Structures are given as structure tokens and as C-alpha cells.
Coordinates of C-alpha atoms and ligand atoms in Angstrom, one line a residue:
X135 CA 10.3 30.9 24.2
X136 CA 7.1 31.1 21.9
X137 CA 6.0 29.7 24.5
X138 CA 5.4 32.6 27.0
X139 CA 5.2 34.8 23.7
X140 CA 1.7 33.7 21.7
X141 CA 0.2 32.4 25.4
X142 CA 0.0 28.7 23.8
X143 CA 0.7 25.6 24.9
X144 CA 3.6 24.0 22.3
X145 CA 3.8 20.4 24.1
X146 CA 1.0 17.9 22.0
X147 CA 1.1 15.9 25.7
X148 CA -0.2 18.3 28.1
X149 CA -3.5 20.9 28.0
X150 CA -3.9 22.5 25.9
X151 CA -2.0 22.3 22.5
X152 CA -3.7 23.6 19.5
X153 CA -3.8 21.3 16.7
X154 CA -3.8 23.7 14.4
X155 CA -1.6 22.5 11.8
X156 CA -2.3 19.3 9.0
X157 CA 0.1 16.3 11.6
X158 CA 1.8 16.2 14.6
X159 CA 2.8 12.5 15.5
X160 CA 4.4 11.1 18.9
X161 CA 4.5 9.2 22.0
X162 CA 3.0 9.5 25.0
X163 CA 4.8 7.8 27.1
X164 CA 1.8 7.6 30.3
X165 CA 3.4 6.1 34.1
X166 CA 1.0 5.8 37.1
X167 CA 1.4 8.9 38.9
X168 CA 3.1 10.3 36.4
X169 CA 2.5 13.9 34.7
X170 CA 1.1 12.6 32.0
X171 CA -1.9 10.1 34.0
X172 CA -4.6 11.5 33.3
X173 CA -7.4 10.7 31.3
X174 CA -8.1 12.9 27.6
X175 CA -11.6 14.0 27.5
X176 CA -12.6 15.9 24.0
X177 CA -16.0 15.7 24.0
X178 CA -16.6 17.5 20.9
X179 CA -13.6 15.6 19.5
X180 CA -11.1 17.2 16.7
X181 CA -10.9 19.0 14.1
X182 CA -8.7 15.5 12.6
X183 CA -7.9 12.3 12.9
X184 CA -6.4 10.9 15.2
X185 CA -4.6 7.2 14.4
X186 CA -2.8 5.2 17.7
X187 CA -1.4 2.6 18.5
X188 CA -0.7 1.0 22.0
X189 CA 3.0 -0.2 22.6
X190 CA 3.1 -1.0 25.7
X191 CA 0.7 -1.6 28.9
X192 CA -3.1 -1.0 28.9
X193 CA -5.1 2.0 27.9
X194 CA -8.5 1.8 28.2
X195 CA -11.0 4.2 26.0
X196 CA -14.8 5.1 27.2
X197 CA -16.6 4.1 30.5
X198 CA -19.1 1.8 31.6
X199 CA -20.9 -0.4 28.8
X200 CA -18.9 0.9 26.2
X201 CA -15.0 0.5 27.5
X202 CA -13.0 -1.0 25.6
X203 CA -9.0 -1.6 26.5
X204 CA -6.0 -1.8 24.1
X205 CA -3.2 -3.5 24.8
X206 CA 0.2 -3.5 22.3
X207 CA -0.9 -4.2 18.3
X208 CA -4.5 -2.5 18.9
X209 CA -4.8 0.3 17.1
X210 CA -7.6 2.7 17.1
X211 CA -8.4 5.4 15.0
X212 CA -10.8 8.0 15.8
X213 CA -12.7 10.7 13.0
X214 CA -13.3 14.0 13.5
X215 CA -16.5 13.9 15.4
X216 CA -15.9 11.1 18.0
X217 CA -15.4 11.6 21.0
X218 CA -11.6 11.4 22.9
X219 CA -11.4 9.6 26.8
X220 CA -9.3 7.5 27.0
X221 CA -6.0 6.8 29.7
X222 CA -4.0 4.5 31.5
X223 CA -6.4 1.0 32.2
X224 CA -6.5 0.9 36.2
X225 CA -5.0 -1.6 37.0
X226 CA -1.5 -1.3 34.8
X227 CA 1.5 -0.3 35.8
X228 CA 2.0 2.2 32.6
X229 CA 0.2 3.0 28.8
X230 CA 2.5 4.4 26.2
X231 CA 0.8 4.7 22.9
X232 CA 2.4 6.4 19.5
X233 CA -0.6 8.8 18.1
X234 CA -0.5 10.5 14.7
X235 CA -2.9 13.5 14.6
X236 CA -4.0 14.3 10.6
X237 CA -5.9 15.8 8.5
X238 CA -6.5 13.9 5.9
X239 CA -6.0 13.5 1.7
X240 CA -9.6 13.5 0.0
X241 CA -8.7 10.2 -1.6
X242 CA -8.2 8.4 1.7
X243 CA -11.5 8.2 2.7
X244 CA -12.0 4.8 1.3
X245 CA -9.1 3.6 3.8
X246 CA -10.4 5.5 6.5
X247 CA -13.9 3.9 6.9
X248 CA -12.8 1.4 9.7
X249 CA -15.5 -0.9 10.1
X250 CA -15.6 -2.6 13.4
X251 CA -15.9 0.6 15.1
X252 CA -17.1 1.4 19.0
X253 CA -18.5 5.2 19.1
X254 CA -17.6 6.3 16.1
X255 CA -14.2 5.1 16.9
X256 CA -12.1 2.1 14.6
X257 CA -10.3 -0.4 15.8
X258 CA -8.0 -3.1 14.5
X259 CA -5.9 -5.9 16.3
X260 CA -2.9 -7.0 15.0
X261 CA -2.7 -10.8 14.9
X262 CA 1.0 -11.3 15.0
X263 CA 4.7 -9.9 16.6
X264 CA 6.0 -9.3 13.1
X265 CA 3.0 -6.4 12.5
X266 CA 3.5 -5.7 15.2
X267 CA 7.0 -4.3 14.7
X268 CA 6.4 -3.2 11.6
X269 CA 4.0 -1.3 12.3
X270 CA 6.0 0.4 14.8
X271 CA 8.6 0.8 12.8
X272 CA 6.3 2.7 11.1
X273 CA 4.8 5.0 13.6
X274 CA 8.8 6.0 14.9
X275 CA 9.5 6.8 11.4
X276 CA 6.8 9.0 11.0
X277 CA 7.4 10.9 14.3
X278 CA 10.5 11.1 13.5
X279 CA 10.8 12.8 10.4
X280 CA 7.6 14.5 10.9
X281 CA 9.8 15.9 13.7
X282 CA 13.4 16.1 11.7
X283 CA 12.8 20.5 10.5
X284 CA 14.1 19.6 6.9
X285 CA 12.1 21.2 4.4
X286 CA 9.9 18.2 3.2
X287 CA 9.8 17.4 6.3
X288 CA 5.6 17.7 7.0
X289 CA 4.5 16.2 3.4
X290 CA 7.6 13.7 4.1
X291 CA 5.4 12.7 7.4
X292 CA 2.6 12.3 5.3
X293 CA 4.1 10.2 3.0
X294 CA 4.3 7.6 5.2
X295 CA 1.5 8.6 6.8
X296 CA -0.9 7.4 3.9
X297 CA 2.2 3.8 4.0
X298 CA 0.5 3.9 7.6
X299 CA -2.9 3.8 6.4
X300 CA -3.1 1.1 3.3
X301 CA -1.1 -1.1 5.7
X302 CA -4.3 -0.6 8.4
X303 CA -6.8 -1.4 5.4
X304 CA -4.7 -4.5 4.2
X305 CA -4.5 -6.3 7.7
X306 CA -8.6 -5.5 8.3
X307 CA -10.2 -9.3 7.4
X308 CA -12.8 -7.3 5.7
X309 CA -11.5 -5.8 3.3
X310 CA -9.7 -8.5 1.8
X311 CA -12.2 -9.6 -0.3
X312 CA -13.1 -5.9 -1.3
X313 CA -10.3 -4.0 -2.7
X314 CA -10.7 -0.4 -4.7
X315 CA -11.7 -1.9 -8.1
X316 CA -9.2 -1.2 -11.3
X317 CA -11.1 0.2 -13.4
X318 CA -11.8 3.1 -10.5
X319 CA -7.8 2.9 -10.1
X320 CA -7.0 3.5 -13.7
X321 CA -9.7 6.4 -13.9
X322 CA -7.5 8.4 -11.3
X323 CA -4.3 7.6 -12.5
X324 CA -6.1 9.3 -15.6
X325 CA -7.1 12.5 -13.8
X326 CA -3.6 12.3 -12.6
X327 CA -1.8 12.8 -16.0
X328 CA -4.4 14.6 -16.8
X329 CA -4.3 17.6 -13.4
X330 CA -4.6 20.9 -15.9
X331 CA -7.1 19.4 -17.8
X332 CA -10.8 19.6 -17.9
X333 CA -12.2 16.3 -17.3
X334 CA -14.5 14.7 -19.5
X335 CA -16.5 12.4 -18.3
X336 CA -17.3 10.2 -21.5
X337 CA -13.5 9.8 -22.4
X338 CA -12.9 9.1 -19.3
X339 CA -15.7 6.1 -18.3
X340 CA -15.1 5.3 -22.7
X341 CA -10.9 4.6 -21.0
X342 CA -12.1 2.5 -18.6
X343 CA -14.7 0.7 -19.6
X344 CA -18.0 1.6 -17.8
X345 CA -20.2 4.2 -19.0
X346 CA -20.5 8.0 -17.5
X347 CA -23.2 7.4 -15.3
X348 CA -21.4 4.3 -13.7
X349 CA -18.6 5.4 -13.6
X350 CA -19.6 8.4 -11.3
X351 CA -21.6 6.6 -8.9
X352 CA -18.6 4.1 -8.1
X353 CA -16.2 6.9 -8.2
X354 CA -18.7 8.3 -5.4
X355 CA -18.6 5.1 -3.8
X356 CA -15.6 3.7 -3.5
X357 CA -13.3 6.6 -3.2
X358 CA -15.7 8.9 -1.0
X359 CA -16.0 11.9 -2.7
X360 CA -17.1 12.7 -6.4
X361 CA -14.7 13.0 -9.9
X362 CA -14.5 16.9 -9.3
X363 CA -14.0 17.1 -6.4
X364 CA -11.1 14.6 -6.6
X365 CA -9.3 16.5 -9.1
X366 CA -9.2 20.4 -7.6
X367 CA -7.5 17.8 -4.4
X368 CA -5.3 17.0 -6.1
X369 CA -4.9 20.1 -8.0
X370 CA -4.1 21.2 -4.6
X371 CA -1.6 19.2 -3.7
X372 CA 0.2 19.6 -6.7
X373 CA -0.1 23.6 -5.8
X374 CA 0.5 23.6 -1.9
X375 CA 4.1 21.1 -3.5
X376 CA 5.1 23.6 -6.4
X377 CA 4.8 26.7 -4.1
X378 CA 6.7 25.0 -1.7
X379 CA 9.4 24.5 -3.5
X380 CA 9.7 25.8 -6.7
X381 CA 10.2 30.0 -7.0
X382 CA 7.2 30.1 -9.9
X383 CA 4.9 33.3 -9.9
X384 CA 1.4 32.5 -8.7
X385 CA -0.4 32.5 -12.0
X386 CA 2.1 30.5 -13.5
X387 CA 1.7 27.3 -11.2
X388 CA -2.0 28.1 -10.9
X389 CA -2.0 27.3 -14.9
X390 CA 0.3 24.4 -14.0
X391 CA -2.6 23.4 -11.8
X392 CA -5.1 23.6 -14.0
X393 CA -6.5 27.7 -13.2
X394 CA -6.0 30.0 -16.4
X395 CA -7.5 32.4 -13.8
X396 CA -5.3 33.2 -10.9
X397 CA -8.1 34.6 -8.6
X398 CA -10.6 32.2 -9.1
X399 CA -7.7 29.6 -8.9
X400 CA -6.4 31.6 -5.0
X401 CA -10.6 31.7 -3.7
X402 CA -10.3 27.6 -4.6
X403 CA -6.8 27.0 -3.1
X404 CA -8.1 29.7 0.1
X405 CA -11.0 27.9 0.7
X406 CA -8.9 24.4 0.7
X407 CA -6.6 25.1 2.0
X408 CA -7.4 27.9 4.6
X409 CA -4.7 30.2 3.2
X410 CA -4.2 32.3 0.6
X411 CA -1.1 30.9 -1.6
X412 CA 0.8 33.9 -0.7
X413 CA 0.1 33.5 2.8
X414 CA 0.9 29.7 2.5
X415 CA 3.9 30.2 0.6
X416 CA 5.4 32.4 4.1
X417 CA 4.4 29.6 5.7
X418 CA 6.2 27.1 4.6
X419 CA 9.3 28.9 5.2
X420 CA 8.6 28.6 9.2
X421 CA 9.7 25.1 10.8
X422 CA 6.6 22.7 9.8
X423 CA 4.8 22.5 13.8
X424 CA 3.6 26.5 13.4
X425 CA 3.0 25.9 10.2
X426 CA -0.4 27.2 10.9
X427 CA -3.6 26.0 9.4
X428 CA -7.1 28.1 10.8
X429 CA -8.3 25.3 12.8
X430 CA -11.9 23.5 10.4
X431 CA -14.1 23.6 13.6
X432 CA -14.3 22.1 16.8
X433 CA -12.4 22.4 20.2
X434 CA -9.1 20.7 20.0
X435 CA -8.1 21.4 23.1
X436 CA -8.4 18.8 25.7
X437 CA -9.7 19.2 29.4
X438 CA -7.5 16.8 30.9
X439 CA -9.5 15.2 34.0
X440 CA -8.1 12.8 37.1
X441 CA -9.5 9.7 37.1
X442 CA -10.8 9.0 40.3
Ligands
LIG612 C1 -2.1 13.7 23.2 C2 -2.4 12.3 23.8 C3 -2.5 11.2 22.7 C4 -3.3 12.1 21.6 C5 -2.7 13.8 20.8 C6 -3.0 14.2 19.9 O1 -1.9 14.6 24.6 O2 -1.8 12.0 24.3 O3 -3.2 10.3 22.8 O4 -4.5 12.5 21.9 O5 -2.4 14.2 22.6

């Protein structure tokens, strides 16, 4: 067993699992006095985000005045620096929740700023059964895809997660009035079409009918990162895809995503992805759940405490 070889916990429902991956999805069925009936207690948060949805019973998050309770159809979003402290609510016979741990793509930032928050944890309540079913389905699809073991399972699961985050964004009442500016969407498309080219801010600004400074400002405001960083992230996403799905030499992939200097490309890749392009390609051949990347800091190991 790998667990015995490495001494690491391989079950994400139990304390000690390292979460040193891009995406992990699961369902935690907590039953009163069962083996999972403890409070998750991660004081320093995790390296990535967690989105969770209650599907049965009642959960309790935080304690004292901050305590919040979650019922079927309630979603919670924990950003990396939020404390995790949750478990079955006293009095409820169970708490089943689906969850996804993930390291987001840069252009997702807009969808990850949930306005309704308690102690940094975003909250969203789905108002009707139809929506609850739709979201539950989506969570299950993500979990099944992630666990399917097929070659692109992680990419496909991330793709479905993106859909889930967009749906959460759409269902947040305040966001209905503040859609993304069409000119910024157009700027993103422009960048994606010209990924290997140098960014010519003036040309792009003309293309979307904004002044260069207004475009730069609005882009940062709406996308959460600046134009150069956004394009770099897109380049890395494409490079990862090409490394996984082709046998092209690294120098060729570097040039396809806009880097003539392979050494420089490898440096940027390592900085953003946490592994060199060749290490990443090699790791991608292993099953996705063990495709490890160096931790971005933060202690992801839950120290579970029983509820008194
Ligand atoms: C599991 C918990 C789940 C979530 C994941 C990351 O152990 O049951 O709620 O926190 O860890």
C-alpha cells in the first residue's frame, strides 16, 4: 500500500491527508457517533479553496457568536486564509456534505469573491429544490470525473468546477446586477486569440474602445489580476495541456505559448506550477490524485477534535 510506503494518509476524509494537489473532490457522510463524527479544525486554513454544499442533515461552522448552521442547499466557500472549524450540528443525527478542494485559475478570482461572508467564509443559499438538484448533480459529476482515473480527469473536473463557480456567481442575488463588463470579456478573448504575441496595450485598448489606462484599471478591478499576469496564467494553462496531451519537445511548447527562450519559460513554469515542465509531464503520467505539486504554504492537515 502506498500509505504504508510513504507514511502519508491517503483518505481525504481523515486527518493527515496532505491535499498537495490541484483538485480533490469528495462527500463526507457524518453520522452521529460514526467514525467521521469529529470537528474539522484547521486553524490556519488550507493552501487552496474549498467549496462545500450540505446535502443532508445539519452542519455547524464556527462556535459561539460566530456560529452558523448549514442545511441542504447551503453552500460555503472557504478561501485559503479562512479558518476551518466545522462538523455535525448538535441535535442533528447526521451531516452529509459534498466538497471540492481546489487551487483556482487566475481568471476565476472574480467568481471567488462572495460578498455574503462570516469570518471570510462565503455563503450562498439556494432558494428552491430545482436549483439544489442542479448543484448537487454538478458536485457529483465533479467527484466522479475526478475519481474516474482517465487521462484528463483532473482537467475535466476543473472544467466542471468552473461551471459550478459560474453558476454560484449567477445565483448570488447582488451579482445579477453587476455582470462582467463586455469590453473586459472581449479583452480576454483578444488575449486568448493572441496568446503567443506580445501584449500591445494600445492596440488592445483600441480594439475594445477604451483608453489604455482605463482598460488596465478595469481589467485589474474585474479580473482580480493585471493583464500581463492573466496572460501568463493562460499561457501556463495551455503549456500544461500541451505537455500532458502531446509529445512535442519542451522548446516547441515554449514557443507555441509565447516564449522563445526555453530557460525563461521553464523558470516561469516552475514558479507558477511548482514543478519544471519535464517533471510536470512525468507526473501527469501517474494517476491524477497523486500528481503532487509543492505546497504553496499553509498547513492543510486537519487536527480533528471531538465535539464535547
Ligand atoms: C474532509 C472534510 C471536508 C473537507 C475536506 C477538505 O476531511 O470532511 O469537509 O474539509 O476534508
